[in-house]
Every structure is written in structure tokens, then in C-alpha cells.
Amino acid sequence: MFDAYSAQSRTIGDLLSDSLKGTVVVPQFQRGYSWGKKHVEDFWADVAEFQKESSVKGGRDAHFFGPIVVMQNENHRLITYILDGQQRLATASILFSVLRDLAYELQTSEGKSFGDDVQNHLITKEDYVFCLQMGVLDQDFFRNTIQTYPPTATKAKIKSHRNIAKAREILYAAIKLTLSSDPAIAVKSLSSLRTIVRRDLVMASIPVRSQRDAFKIFETLNDRGLRLSVPDLLLNFLMGLAASDPERDQIRKYWDGMIEGMGKKDVGQFLRHIWVSKYGDLKNIDLYTALKKHIEEEKVKSVDFAQTCSEECEKYIELLRANKDDLGLGAAKSVGALVNDLGFEQALPLLLSTHMLLENGDLDKVSRLVLVYVTRYSMLLGLDISGLENTLYSLAKEIRALPKGKVIAHIKDILVKRAPDDKQLLAMKVEGEQMELMQQDGVYIMSRLANKMQSKTKEVALNESNLEHIFPKNPSADWENQDELEEYLWYLGNLTMLGKRLNGNVANSGYDKKRAYYEKTTELVMTQELAKTYPKWDVVAVQDRAKHLLPMILEVWNFNNTSYV
């Protein structure tokens, strides 16, 4: 019988061995296995350090492994839910599997006996029930790759699966490194580790009686510093608010679909972007509190909210992929330039609202307008990013309430008003930070300018490797003026594009040699004209070229003709 809220001392062996009748289950609202490399390495460091200290006379006899929260299933007394502590128990199970495998690899009777003992008493039990049952996201992968021997080859589909595989890889390498080549000594070392993990890692187990208490405990633990993620907290809140188990099952399905679809992408960022796209920017309140307050005050059914998140997440994933099969060729190119090439995530809330409301062709138009705005406002003039965010975030909310036929016109009207005009751009100084570009911005801007200078029938495919610094990153001794040119490395006037990357000798050579290459080899008009126009390369040439590129920049990033962006 559990004594609710009364902490009790428990070891790993108390939960993952025959001493517990039944099995430990990760409940449906819990996240997948989330420990990364650092967490697993810290776990192993604690075990190894304790092993060293406990072997000395008078050394420690236990290591505190933190608190856990557990609850017995009301209808099935042989099921114990682990509400907080999944990561530690799962990692301990992974470690047991490594001990088992290393023992079997010794190919001795003692090794086989040890491996069988670990498998039959710490990973499974006599009735073949697994000592730990992971949540629905990880259950099959964990069972196939960790708990079953021999393991079954199973593809890691989502991040938590990759975390599990990586944790096993880290622990296997670390333990194998400690083992003697003598099989008898190796078995003793493995046995010592098994004892430590099973008996000497002590936790403070806090039992609760009901699922509603469990959800409250989960949230309270976050308030007290466990720093659970927004997706964890929101799912927990929705589960607690649900009226029945069928509703909780449906919420879990929606949530699992989102997690699997997002893969390595940040679900927390998606939740922030869906909030911004529907309700505007967050100011003096954290995201989870804002979401919870909205659901409570608007009396939104938790299953309905989960369904909305799932539907919008499908569109969000399409934006992140920027695939022509999802978006069409035009939108895939313009959305990809914003989201992938430039990494401009501030545009995603507006793109999400647009994608939910309009067709792919209209999404392409909006993406191109945003590219013009972002290039003028941020990349070229380097204005305060907060002003840009405010504009895009406000638009994301505003267009949700507009008739579909007025959306594009409204977006264009606001962006034109908020963007630097032609006069401001032409007044850019030919020296100083305004003309300095970040690498990804430089690739984007120079590639679009290069394609503008080509005829439409000769547009070239350009990527990051085609970006050329006229004064190079690693100048040879031929550059006598490198001290004065060094600060202009990423300057607009010092960048051009090539059909292919130069080899190291030519790339770092003096201007005379590079100029000859530009004239004879490249097919790009931009670089051919550069070679013809500038007989030498110095600060004056860099600044002059930047000044002469500005009128073309106005043509390319033009709200009334976005075809070149």
C-alpha cells in the first residue's frame, strides 16, 4: 500500500527487479527518452566515481540519485507508474543491457551465466514481463534494441529513439574500456557495476494516489526547478483537464503524431509560433502560462486544443521541409530561402497563418514579399530586429481575422510602410557596418544579384560553395594591402559568385591572378564585369563596387516585382 506524499527510500533494484511484483510503466502523458550525451556521460561519471569511492575502506555505501514520483494503477495493482524519474530508470535499464551484452561477448560459461541473470531478473522477469515499460513513443524501439536479446534491428524514427541508441553507445564504450582482457576479472568488474546500479543508487520515492494528483505533482516539480519543457507541461495540463480516458488517448495520438512529424525539430518553438500566429507576441508572460490561461479562460476542451495543434503542426512541418510536393515549386523556393537558406524563423508565424488560410500560390507571393522586407530591413540596413519581429508577428495575427481576398494586399501594404524605402537604401554609407554581410546573407544576396545579371535563359544554380571573396580569407603574400582590406572581407563590394569553387592556390592568390581567372573561366556576367571594371583591388574599388550594386539591389528587392528574390 502506498502512503501518499510520504517519501520512501528506493533503489533501482527495488523497481527494476523481482523484488517488485509487477512492472514499472511510463504513463501516456510522459515525453520520450530525452537524455542527451551530456546527461548520459554525467550518469556514468557518477556511477564510476561512486564505484571508486565505495571500494575504499570507510568509503560511501550509497549514492543519492534524486527524487522520483510513482503511482499505482487503481485497477491493476501490478502496474506502477513512474511519473518523474523515467530518464534515470531508462538509463539504468540501458546500462543493464550493456552489462548483459559485454558478459555474453566474453564467451565463457561465467559470462553467459551473468548475462542470463541480468536479462532474466533486471530487464525481464520470470513471466517475460519487462521490468520497465516505456511510453508509447519509445516502447517498441526500446524493447527491440535494449530489452530483447539478441536485439532486433530497428530504425530510429524520432529523436528519442536516437537518444536511446546514443546512450547505449556511450555506456558500452565507457564500460568496455574498463574491462580486463582476462574474462574472469571482467565478469567480476561487471558484477560490481551491477551491484552498484541495482543496490547503491538510492532515490526518494514520492507516491501519489490519483492521476489528477499526478498531473499536479508534475507541474509542481517544474515550479521547483526541474525545468520541464513547454511541450511536457502543456501535454500534462491537457491530460489533467481531459474528462475521460478516451479523451486522453485521443490527445496522446495527436501529440505523438506531432512529435514524430517534427522529428529533430523543436516542438517548443512550434508551440510558440502557433501562439504568435494566432494571438500575437508574448510580452510579460511565459508561453506555458499564456497557453494554460487561454485554455482555462476560453473554456477550450483539451482534446480540441490538441487537435488544433496537430492540424497546424502538419502545415508547419510543410513549411520547415519547403518541399515542392507539399508547397508547389514557387512556394518551396521562396519559403526555403527564408526558413532554410537564411534561417529566418521570425517569418514562420506569418507563413503559418498564410499557409492555413491561402493556397500555395498565395503563400509564394507572401514569402517573396517577406524576403523583400527582411532583406531591406535587416540584411542591408541592419535595423533593430525587434521592430521586424513586431511587424511580422502582428501581421500573423491580423490576417487570421481578414477575408481571404484581402490578406495579400494587407501584408504588402504594411511591409511597404515599415520597410526602408529606395531613398534610404541609396543613402547607405559605402563604408562601415551597413555594407557588411553575414555568410548566409551574403550567399543569398549575391546569388540573386548574379542571377539578375544573367539572361533569364541562363540562370545558374548557385550555392554556398560558389560565394567568392575577392580579397580572400587567407590572402597570400601577393596581397600587399591586406592590412587595409582585412576589415572588408564580408563587405558587399568584396563578394561575388563563381560557377565553381576556386582551388586553394588561385583562391588565395593576388588580384592579378584572380582577375585573369575571372575573365577567362567564369560564365557569370557579375564576375566577368568585375574583372573588366577594376584593374586593381583596394578599398576604393570595394566601396565603388558596392555603390554601383545598390541600384540593382533596388530592382531585385522590389515590392512591386518580386520575381528575382
Coordinates of C-alpha atoms in Angstrom, one line a residue:
M1 CA 0.0 0.0 0.0
F2 CA 1.4 3.4 -1.0
D3 CA 1.5 6.1 1.7
A4 CA 0.6 9.1 -0.5
Y5 CA 3.1 12.0 -0.4
S6 CA 5.3 10.3 2.1
A7 CA 8.8 9.9 0.6
Q8 CA 10.4 6.5 0.9
S9 CA 13.9 5.3 0.1
R10 CA 14.0 3.2 -3.1
T11 CA 16.9 1.7 -5.1
I12 CA 17.0 0.8 -8.8
G13 CA 16.7 -2.8 -7.8
D14 CA 13.5 -2.1 -5.8
L15 CA 11.9 -1.1 -9.1
L16 CA 13.7 -3.0 -11.8
S17 CA 14.0 -6.5 -10.3
D18 CA 12.0 -9.4 -8.9
S19 CA 11.6 -7.5 -5.6
L20 CA 8.8 -5.5 -7.2
K21 CA 5.8 -7.6 -8.1
G22 CA 4.6 -6.4 -11.5
T23 CA 6.2 -3.8 -13.8
V24 CA 7.0 -0.1 -13.9
V25 CA 5.2 1.8 -16.7
V26 CA 5.9 5.2 -18.2
P27 CA 2.4 6.8 -18.5
Q28 CA 1.0 8.0 -21.7
F29 CA 1.4 11.7 -21.0
Q30 CA 5.2 11.5 -20.5
R31 CA 7.7 12.6 -23.1
G32 CA 10.0 10.2 -24.8
Y33 CA 13.6 9.5 -23.7
S34 CA 15.3 12.9 -23.8
W35 CA 18.7 12.4 -22.2
G36 CA 21.5 13.6 -24.5
K37 CA 25.2 12.9 -24.5
K38 CA 26.0 15.1 -21.5
H39 CA 23.3 13.6 -19.3
V40 CA 24.4 10.1 -20.0
E41 CA 28.1 10.9 -19.5
D42 CA 27.2 12.6 -16.2
F43 CA 25.2 9.5 -15.2
W44 CA 28.2 7.2 -15.9
A45 CA 30.6 9.6 -14.2
D46 CA 28.5 9.4 -11.0
V47 CA 28.5 5.6 -11.2
A48 CA 32.3 5.3 -11.9
E49 CA 33.1 7.8 -9.1
F50 CA 30.9 6.0 -6.6
Q51 CA 32.5 2.7 -7.6
K52 CA 35.9 4.1 -6.9
E53 CA 35.0 5.7 -3.6
S54 CA 33.0 2.7 -2.3
S55 CA 35.9 0.4 -2.9
V56 CA 38.0 2.2 -0.3
K57 CA 37.7 1.3 3.4
G58 CA 35.3 3.7 5.1
G59 CA 34.0 5.0 1.7
R60 CA 30.4 5.8 0.8
D61 CA 27.9 3.0 0.8
A62 CA 25.2 4.7 -1.2
H63 CA 24.7 7.5 -3.8
F64 CA 21.6 9.7 -3.8
F65 CA 20.0 9.5 -7.2
G66 CA 17.4 12.2 -6.8
P67 CA 13.6 12.1 -6.2
I68 CA 11.0 10.1 -8.2
V69 CA 7.2 10.2 -8.2
V70 CA 5.3 7.0 -8.6
M71 CA 1.6 5.9 -8.6
Q72 CA 0.0 2.5 -8.5
N73 CA -2.7 1.8 -11.1
E74 CA -6.0 2.0 -9.4
N75 CA -7.4 -1.1 -11.3
H76 CA -4.2 -3.1 -11.7
R77 CA -2.0 -3.4 -8.6
L78 CA 0.9 -4.9 -10.6
I79 CA 1.4 -1.7 -12.5
T80 CA 3.4 1.1 -11.0
Y81 CA 3.5 4.3 -13.0
I82 CA 6.7 6.3 -13.0
L83 CA 5.6 9.9 -13.1
D84 CA 9.0 11.5 -12.6
G85 CA 12.2 9.5 -13.0
Q86 CA 11.7 7.9 -16.4
Q87 CA 15.1 9.2 -17.7
R88 CA 17.0 7.7 -14.8
L89 CA 15.3 4.3 -14.8
A90 CA 15.5 4.0 -18.6
T91 CA 19.3 4.8 -18.5
A92 CA 19.8 2.2 -15.8
S93 CA 18.0 -0.3 -18.0
I94 CA 20.3 0.6 -20.9
L95 CA 23.3 0.2 -18.6
F96 CA 22.0 -3.3 -17.6
S97 CA 21.7 -4.2 -21.2
V98 CA 25.3 -3.2 -21.8
L99 CA 26.4 -5.3 -18.9
R100 CA 24.5 -8.3 -20.3
D101 CA 25.9 -7.9 -23.8
L102 CA 29.5 -7.4 -22.6
A103 CA 29.2 -10.5 -20.5
Y104 CA 27.9 -12.6 -23.4
E105 CA 30.7 -11.3 -25.6
L106 CA 33.3 -12.9 -23.2
Q107 CA 32.0 -16.3 -24.5
T108 CA 32.6 -18.1 -21.2
S109 CA 30.2 -20.0 -19.0
E110 CA 30.6 -17.4 -16.3
G111 CA 29.9 -14.6 -18.7
K112 CA 26.8 -16.4 -20.1
S113 CA 25.5 -17.1 -16.6
F114 CA 26.0 -13.5 -15.6
G115 CA 24.3 -12.2 -18.8
D116 CA 21.4 -14.6 -18.3
D117 CA 21.0 -13.3 -14.7
V118 CA 20.9 -9.7 -15.8
Q119 CA 18.4 -10.4 -18.6
N120 CA 16.1 -12.6 -16.5
H121 CA 16.0 -10.5 -13.3
L122 CA 16.8 -6.9 -14.1
I123 CA 15.5 -6.5 -17.7
T124 CA 12.7 -9.1 -17.8
K125 CA 11.1 -11.3 -15.2
E126 CA 10.1 -14.9 -15.0
D127 CA 6.8 -14.4 -16.7
Y128 CA 8.6 -12.5 -19.5
V129 CA 7.1 -9.1 -18.5
F130 CA 9.7 -6.4 -18.9
C131 CA 10.7 -4.7 -15.7
L132 CA 10.3 -1.3 -17.4
Q133 CA 7.6 -0.5 -20.0
M134 CA 8.4 2.7 -21.8
G135 CA 5.8 5.2 -23.2
V136 CA 4.1 4.6 -26.5
L137 CA 6.6 6.7 -28.4
D138 CA 9.6 4.6 -27.3
Q139 CA 8.1 1.3 -26.3
D140 CA 8.8 -0.8 -29.4
F141 CA 12.2 0.7 -30.1
F142 CA 13.4 0.3 -26.5
R143 CA 12.1 -3.3 -26.4
N144 CA 13.7 -4.3 -29.7
T145 CA 17.1 -2.6 -29.2
I146 CA 17.6 -2.7 -25.4
Q147 CA 15.4 -5.2 -23.6
T148 CA 15.4 -8.1 -26.1
Y149 CA 18.4 -10.4 -26.6
P150 CA 19.6 -10.7 -29.2
P151 CA 18.4 -7.2 -30.2
T152 CA 16.3 -6.7 -33.3
A153 CA 17.5 -4.2 -35.9
T154 CA 15.0 -1.3 -35.6
K155 CA 15.2 2.1 -37.4
A156 CA 15.4 5.1 -35.1
K157 CA 12.5 7.2 -36.4
I158 CA 12.4 10.1 -33.9
K159 CA 14.8 12.0 -31.6
S160 CA 14.0 9.9 -28.5
H161 CA 15.0 6.8 -30.4
R162 CA 18.3 8.3 -31.5
N163 CA 18.8 9.4 -27.8
I164 CA 18.3 5.8 -26.7
A165 CA 20.8 4.4 -29.3
K166 CA 23.3 7.1 -28.4
A167 CA 23.0 6.4 -24.7
R168 CA 23.7 2.7 -25.2
E169 CA 26.7 3.6 -27.5
I170 CA 28.2 5.9 -24.8
L171 CA 27.7 3.4 -21.9
Y172 CA 29.0 0.5 -24.0
A173 CA 32.2 2.3 -24.9
A174 CA 32.8 3.6 -21.4
I175 CA 32.3 0.2 -19.7
K176 CA 34.2 -1.8 -22.3
L177 CA 37.2 0.5 -21.8
T178 CA 37.3 -0.5 -18.1
L179 CA 37.3 -4.3 -18.6
S180 CA 40.3 -6.5 -18.2
S181 CA 41.2 -8.9 -21.1
D182 CA 41.0 -11.7 -18.5
P183 CA 37.4 -13.0 -18.7
A184 CA 37.2 -13.9 -15.0
I185 CA 38.3 -10.5 -13.9
A186 CA 36.0 -8.9 -16.5
V187 CA 33.0 -10.7 -15.0
K188 CA 33.9 -9.5 -11.5
S189 CA 34.0 -5.9 -12.8
L190 CA 30.6 -6.3 -14.5
S191 CA 29.2 -7.8 -11.3
S192 CA 30.5 -4.9 -9.2
L193 CA 28.8 -2.4 -11.6
R194 CA 25.5 -4.4 -11.5
T195 CA 25.6 -4.3 -7.7
I196 CA 26.2 -0.6 -7.6
V197 CA 23.4 0.2 -10.0
R198 CA 20.9 -2.2 -8.5
R199 CA 21.6 -1.6 -4.8
D200 CA 23.5 1.6 -4.2
L201 CA 21.8 4.2 -6.3
V202 CA 19.1 5.4 -3.8
M203 CA 16.1 7.6 -4.7
A204 CA 13.5 9.4 -2.7
S205 CA 10.3 7.9 -4.0
I206 CA 7.2 10.1 -3.6
P207 CA 3.9 8.1 -4.1
V208 CA 0.6 9.7 -5.2
R209 CA -2.9 8.2 -5.2
S210 CA -4.6 9.6 -8.3
Q211 CA -3.9 10.6 -11.8
R212 CA -5.1 14.1 -11.1
D213 CA -2.7 14.3 -8.2
A214 CA 0.0 13.0 -10.6
F215 CA -0.6 15.9 -13.0
K216 CA -0.4 18.4 -10.2
I217 CA 2.8 16.9 -8.9
F218 CA 4.2 17.0 -12.4
E219 CA 3.5 20.8 -12.7
T220 CA 4.7 21.4 -9.1
L221 CA 8.0 19.7 -9.8
N222 CA 8.6 22.2 -12.7
D223 CA 7.9 25.1 -10.3
R224 CA 10.6 23.8 -8.0
G225 CA 13.3 23.8 -10.6
L226 CA 13.2 20.6 -12.7
R227 CA 12.8 22.9 -15.8
L228 CA 10.4 20.7 -17.8
S229 CA 9.8 21.8 -21.4
V230 CA 6.7 23.7 -22.5
P231 CA 5.5 20.6 -24.6
D232 CA 5.8 18.4 -21.5
L233 CA 3.9 20.8 -19.3
L234 CA 1.2 21.5 -21.9
L235 CA 0.6 17.9 -22.6
N236 CA 0.5 17.2 -18.8
F237 CA -2.0 20.0 -18.4
L238 CA -4.2 18.8 -21.3
M239 CA -4.2 15.3 -19.9
G240 CA -5.2 16.6 -16.5
L241 CA -8.0 18.6 -18.0
A242 CA -9.4 15.8 -20.1
A243 CA -12.7 14.4 -19.0
S244 CA -12.1 10.7 -19.7
D245 CA -9.5 8.1 -20.6
P246 CA -10.8 8.0 -24.3
E247 CA -10.1 11.8 -24.5
R248 CA -6.6 11.3 -23.0
D249 CA -6.0 8.5 -25.6
Q250 CA -7.0 10.9 -28.4
I251 CA -4.8 13.7 -27.0
R252 CA -1.9 11.3 -26.9
K253 CA -2.4 10.3 -30.5
Y254 CA -2.5 13.9 -31.7
W255 CA 0.6 14.6 -29.6
D256 CA 2.5 11.6 -30.8
G257 CA 1.8 12.5 -34.4
M258 CA 3.2 16.0 -33.8
I259 CA 6.3 14.6 -32.1
E260 CA 7.0 12.1 -34.8
G261 CA 6.3 14.6 -37.6
M262 CA 8.6 17.2 -36.1
G263 CA 11.5 14.7 -35.7
K264 CA 14.6 16.7 -34.7
K265 CA 12.7 20.0 -34.8
D266 CA 11.8 21.9 -31.7
V267 CA 8.2 21.3 -30.7
G268 CA 8.5 24.1 -28.1
Q269 CA 9.3 26.5 -31.0
F270 CA 6.3 25.3 -32.9
L271 CA 4.0 25.9 -29.9
R272 CA 5.5 29.4 -29.6
H273 CA 4.9 30.1 -33.2
I274 CA 1.4 28.8 -33.3
W275 CA 0.6 31.1 -30.3
V276 CA 2.2 34.1 -32.0
S277 CA 0.4 33.4 -35.3
K278 CA -3.0 33.3 -33.6
Y279 CA -2.7 35.7 -30.6
G280 CA 0.3 37.9 -31.2
D281 CA 3.7 38.2 -29.5
L282 CA 4.3 37.2 -25.9
K283 CA 5.4 40.1 -23.7
N284 CA 5.4 39.8 -19.9
I285 CA 4.3 36.2 -19.6
D286 CA 5.9 32.8 -20.3
L287 CA 4.5 30.6 -23.1
Y288 CA 3.1 27.8 -20.9
T289 CA 1.3 30.2 -18.6
A290 CA -0.2 32.0 -21.6
L291 CA -1.4 28.8 -23.2
K292 CA -2.8 27.5 -19.9
K293 CA -4.6 30.8 -19.2
H294 CA -6.1 30.9 -22.6
I295 CA -7.4 27.3 -22.4
E296 CA -8.9 27.9 -19.0
E297 CA -10.4 31.3 -19.7
E298 CA -11.9 30.4 -23.1
K299 CA -13.0 27.0 -21.8
V300 CA -11.4 25.2 -24.6
K301 CA -11.7 21.4 -24.5
S302 CA -8.3 19.9 -24.1
V303 CA -8.9 17.4 -26.9
D304 CA -10.0 20.2 -29.2
F305 CA -6.9 22.2 -28.5
A306 CA -4.7 19.1 -29.1
Q307 CA -6.4 18.6 -32.4
T308 CA -5.9 22.2 -33.4
C309 CA -2.2 21.9 -32.6
S310 CA -1.9 18.7 -34.6
E311 CA -3.6 20.2 -37.7
E312 CA -1.5 23.4 -37.6
C313 CA 1.7 21.3 -37.0
E314 CA 1.1 19.5 -40.3
K315 CA 1.2 22.8 -42.1
Y316 CA 4.2 24.0 -40.0
I317 CA 6.2 20.8 -40.9
E318 CA 5.4 21.5 -44.6
L319 CA 6.9 25.0 -44.2
L320 CA 10.0 23.6 -42.5
R321 CA 10.5 21.0 -45.2
A322 CA 9.9 23.5 -48.0
N323 CA 9.2 20.6 -50.4
K324 CA 7.7 21.3 -53.8
D325 CA 5.4 18.3 -53.4
D326 CA 3.8 20.0 -50.4
L327 CA 4.0 23.7 -51.4
G328 CA 4.5 23.7 -55.2
L329 CA 7.7 24.8 -56.9
G330 CA 7.4 28.5 -56.4
A331 CA 6.5 28.5 -52.7
A332 CA 9.0 25.8 -52.0
K333 CA 11.8 28.0 -53.4
S334 CA 10.7 31.2 -51.6
V335 CA 9.8 29.6 -48.2
G336 CA 13.0 27.5 -48.4
A337 CA 15.0 30.7 -48.9
L338 CA 13.5 32.3 -45.8
V339 CA 13.4 29.3 -43.5
N340 CA 16.3 27.1 -44.6
D341 CA 18.8 29.2 -46.5
L342 CA 18.5 32.3 -44.3
G343 CA 17.4 30.5 -41.1
F344 CA 14.9 33.4 -40.6
E345 CA 12.5 31.7 -38.1
Q346 CA 10.8 35.0 -37.3
A347 CA 8.9 34.6 -40.5
L348 CA 7.3 31.3 -39.6
P349 CA 4.3 32.6 -37.6
L350 CA 3.2 34.8 -40.6
L351 CA 3.9 31.9 -43.0
L352 CA 1.9 29.5 -40.8
S353 CA -1.1 31.9 -40.8
T354 CA -0.8 32.3 -44.6
H355 CA -0.5 28.6 -45.2
M356 CA -3.6 27.8 -43.0
L357 CA -5.7 30.4 -44.9
L358 CA -4.5 30.5 -48.5
E359 CA -3.4 28.4 -51.5
N360 CA 0.3 27.6 -52.3
G361 CA 0.5 30.3 -55.0
D362 CA -0.5 32.9 -52.5
L363 CA 2.0 31.5 -49.9
D364 CA 4.6 32.1 -52.6
K365 CA 3.6 35.7 -53.0
V366 CA 3.6 36.4 -49.3
S367 CA 7.0 34.6 -48.9
R368 CA 8.5 36.8 -51.6
L369 CA 7.1 40.0 -50.0
V370 CA 8.7 38.9 -46.7
L371 CA 12.0 38.3 -48.4
V372 CA 12.0 41.8 -49.8
Y373 CA 11.1 43.2 -46.4
V374 CA 13.7 41.2 -44.5
T375 CA 16.5 42.0 -47.0
R376 CA 15.9 45.7 -46.9
Y377 CA 15.2 46.0 -43.2
S378 CA 17.7 43.5 -41.7
M379 CA 20.3 42.3 -44.1
L380 CA 21.2 45.6 -45.7
L381 CA 20.4 48.3 -43.2
G382 CA 20.8 46.1 -40.1
L383 CA 17.9 47.8 -38.3
D384 CA 16.7 46.6 -34.9
I385 CA 15.4 43.0 -35.2
S386 CA 12.7 43.6 -32.6
G387 CA 10.9 46.1 -34.9
L388 CA 11.0 43.5 -37.6
E389 CA 9.6 40.8 -35.3
N390 CA 6.8 43.1 -34.1
T391 CA 5.7 43.7 -37.7
L392 CA 5.7 40.1 -38.8
Y393 CA 4.1 38.8 -35.6
S394 CA 1.3 41.4 -35.7
L395 CA 0.6 40.6 -39.3
A396 CA 0.4 36.9 -38.5
K397 CA -2.4 37.6 -36.0
E398 CA -4.2 40.2 -38.1
I399 CA -4.6 38.2 -41.3
R400 CA -6.4 35.4 -39.3
A401 CA -9.3 37.8 -39.0
L402 CA -9.3 39.1 -42.5
P403 CA -11.3 37.9 -45.5
K404 CA -9.0 35.7 -47.7
G405 CA -9.2 38.1 -50.6
K406 CA -7.7 41.0 -48.6
V407 CA -4.8 39.1 -47.0
I408 CA -2.0 39.7 -49.5
A409 CA -2.9 43.3 -50.1
H410 CA -2.8 44.0 -46.3
I411 CA 0.5 42.2 -45.9
K412 CA 2.1 44.2 -48.8
D413 CA 0.7 47.5 -47.5
I414 CA 2.1 47.0 -44.0
L415 CA 5.5 45.7 -45.2
V416 CA 5.9 48.6 -47.7
K417 CA 5.2 51.1 -45.0
R418 CA 7.6 49.5 -42.5
A419 CA 10.5 48.7 -44.9
P420 CA 13.3 51.1 -45.7
D421 CA 12.4 52.9 -49.0
D422 CA 14.7 53.3 -52.0
K423 CA 15.9 56.6 -50.9
Q424 CA 17.2 55.2 -47.6
L425 CA 18.9 52.3 -49.3
L426 CA 20.7 54.5 -51.8
A427 CA 21.9 56.6 -48.9
M428 CA 23.7 53.7 -47.4
K429 CA 27.3 54.5 -46.5
V430 CA 29.9 52.9 -48.6
E431 CA 32.0 52.4 -45.5
G432 CA 31.0 50.9 -42.2
E433 CA 28.8 48.1 -40.9
Q434 CA 25.8 48.7 -43.1
M435 CA 27.6 47.1 -46.1
E436 CA 28.9 44.1 -44.1
L437 CA 27.0 40.8 -44.6
M438 CA 26.7 37.6 -42.6
Q439 CA 27.7 34.5 -44.5
Q440 CA 24.2 33.1 -45.3
D441 CA 23.0 36.6 -46.1
G442 CA 26.0 37.1 -48.5
V443 CA 25.2 33.9 -50.3
Y444 CA 21.6 34.8 -50.7
I445 CA 22.1 38.4 -51.8
M446 CA 25.0 37.8 -54.2
S447 CA 23.3 34.7 -55.8
R448 CA 20.1 36.7 -56.5
L449 CA 22.2 39.6 -57.9
A450 CA 24.2 37.2 -60.1
N451 CA 21.1 35.7 -61.5
K452 CA 19.6 39.1 -62.2
M453 CA 22.6 39.9 -64.3
Q454 CA 22.3 36.7 -66.3
S455 CA 19.7 36.4 -69.0
K456 CA 16.6 34.6 -67.8
T457 CA 17.5 31.6 -70.0
K458 CA 21.0 31.3 -68.4
E459 CA 20.1 31.4 -64.7
V460 CA 22.6 29.4 -62.8
A461 CA 22.3 27.2 -59.8
L462 CA 24.4 28.7 -57.0
N463 CA 25.1 27.6 -53.5
E464 CA 27.3 28.4 -50.6
S465 CA 30.4 27.0 -52.2
N466 CA 30.0 29.5 -55.1
L467 CA 30.5 32.6 -52.9
E468 CA 33.8 34.2 -53.7
H469 CA 35.7 36.7 -51.6
I470 CA 37.7 38.8 -54.0
F471 CA 40.1 39.7 -51.2
P472 CA 40.3 36.2 -49.7
K473 CA 40.0 34.8 -46.2
N474 CA 43.6 33.5 -46.3
P475 CA 45.5 36.0 -48.5
S476 CA 48.9 35.1 -49.9
A477 CA 51.9 37.4 -49.7
D478 CA 50.8 38.8 -53.1
W479 CA 48.3 41.0 -51.3
E480 CA 50.5 43.9 -50.2
N481 CA 47.4 45.9 -49.0
Q482 CA 45.9 43.1 -46.9
D483 CA 46.0 45.2 -43.7
E484 CA 43.6 47.7 -45.1
L485 CA 41.4 45.2 -46.8
E486 CA 41.1 42.8 -43.9
E487 CA 38.1 44.6 -42.4
Y488 CA 36.3 44.4 -45.8
L489 CA 36.3 40.6 -46.1
W490 CA 32.4 40.3 -45.7
Y491 CA 31.7 43.7 -47.3
L492 CA 29.1 43.8 -50.1
G493 CA 31.6 45.1 -52.6
N494 CA 34.2 42.4 -51.8
L495 CA 31.8 39.5 -52.6
T496 CA 30.9 37.9 -56.0
M497 CA 29.8 34.5 -57.2
L498 CA 31.6 31.8 -59.3
G499 CA 30.3 28.8 -61.3
K500 CA 32.5 26.6 -59.1
R501 CA 34.8 26.9 -56.1
L502 CA 38.3 28.1 -56.8
N503 CA 41.1 25.7 -55.7
G504 CA 43.2 27.0 -52.8
N505 CA 46.2 28.3 -54.8
V506 CA 44.0 30.6 -57.0
A507 CA 41.5 31.5 -54.3
N508 CA 44.3 33.0 -52.1
S509 CA 46.4 34.5 -54.9
G510 CA 46.8 38.2 -55.6
Y511 CA 44.2 40.1 -57.5
D512 CA 46.1 40.0 -60.9
K513 CA 46.0 36.2 -61.0
K514 CA 42.4 36.0 -59.7
R515 CA 41.3 38.7 -62.2
A516 CA 42.7 36.7 -65.1
Y517 CA 40.8 33.6 -63.9
Y518 CA 37.6 35.7 -63.6
E519 CA 37.9 36.9 -67.2
K520 CA 38.7 33.6 -68.8
T521 CA 36.9 30.9 -66.8
T522 CA 33.7 32.0 -65.1
E523 CA 30.5 32.1 -67.1
L524 CA 28.9 34.6 -64.7
V525 CA 28.3 38.1 -66.0
M526 CA 28.7 39.5 -62.5
T527 CA 32.2 38.3 -62.1
Q528 CA 33.2 39.0 -65.7
E529 CA 32.2 42.6 -65.4
L530 CA 34.0 42.9 -62.1
A531 CA 37.3 41.8 -63.8
K532 CA 36.7 44.2 -66.7
T533 CA 35.9 47.2 -64.5
Y534 CA 38.5 47.1 -61.8
P535 CA 42.2 46.8 -62.8
K536 CA 43.3 46.7 -59.2
W537 CA 41.6 45.8 -55.9
D538 CA 41.8 48.1 -53.0
V539 CA 39.4 49.9 -50.6
V540 CA 38.4 52.4 -53.2
A541 CA 37.4 49.6 -55.6
V542 CA 35.5 47.7 -52.9
Q543 CA 33.5 50.8 -52.0
D544 CA 32.9 51.8 -55.6
R545 CA 31.6 48.4 -56.5
A546 CA 29.2 48.4 -53.5
K547 CA 27.9 51.8 -54.6
H548 CA 27.2 50.5 -58.1
L549 CA 25.4 47.4 -56.9
L550 CA 22.8 49.4 -54.9
P551 CA 20.6 50.3 -57.9
M552 CA 20.4 46.7 -58.9
I553 CA 19.5 45.8 -55.3
L554 CA 16.5 48.1 -55.5
E555 CA 15.4 46.2 -58.7
V556 CA 15.8 42.8 -57.2
W557 CA 14.2 43.5 -53.8
N558 CA 11.2 45.4 -55.1
F559 CA 7.8 45.1 -53.6
N560 CA 6.2 45.6 -57.0
N561 CA 8.2 42.9 -58.7
T562 CA 9.3 40.1 -56.5
S563 CA 10.2 37.7 -59.3
Y564 CA 14.0 37.9 -58.7
V565 CA 14.0 37.1 -54.9

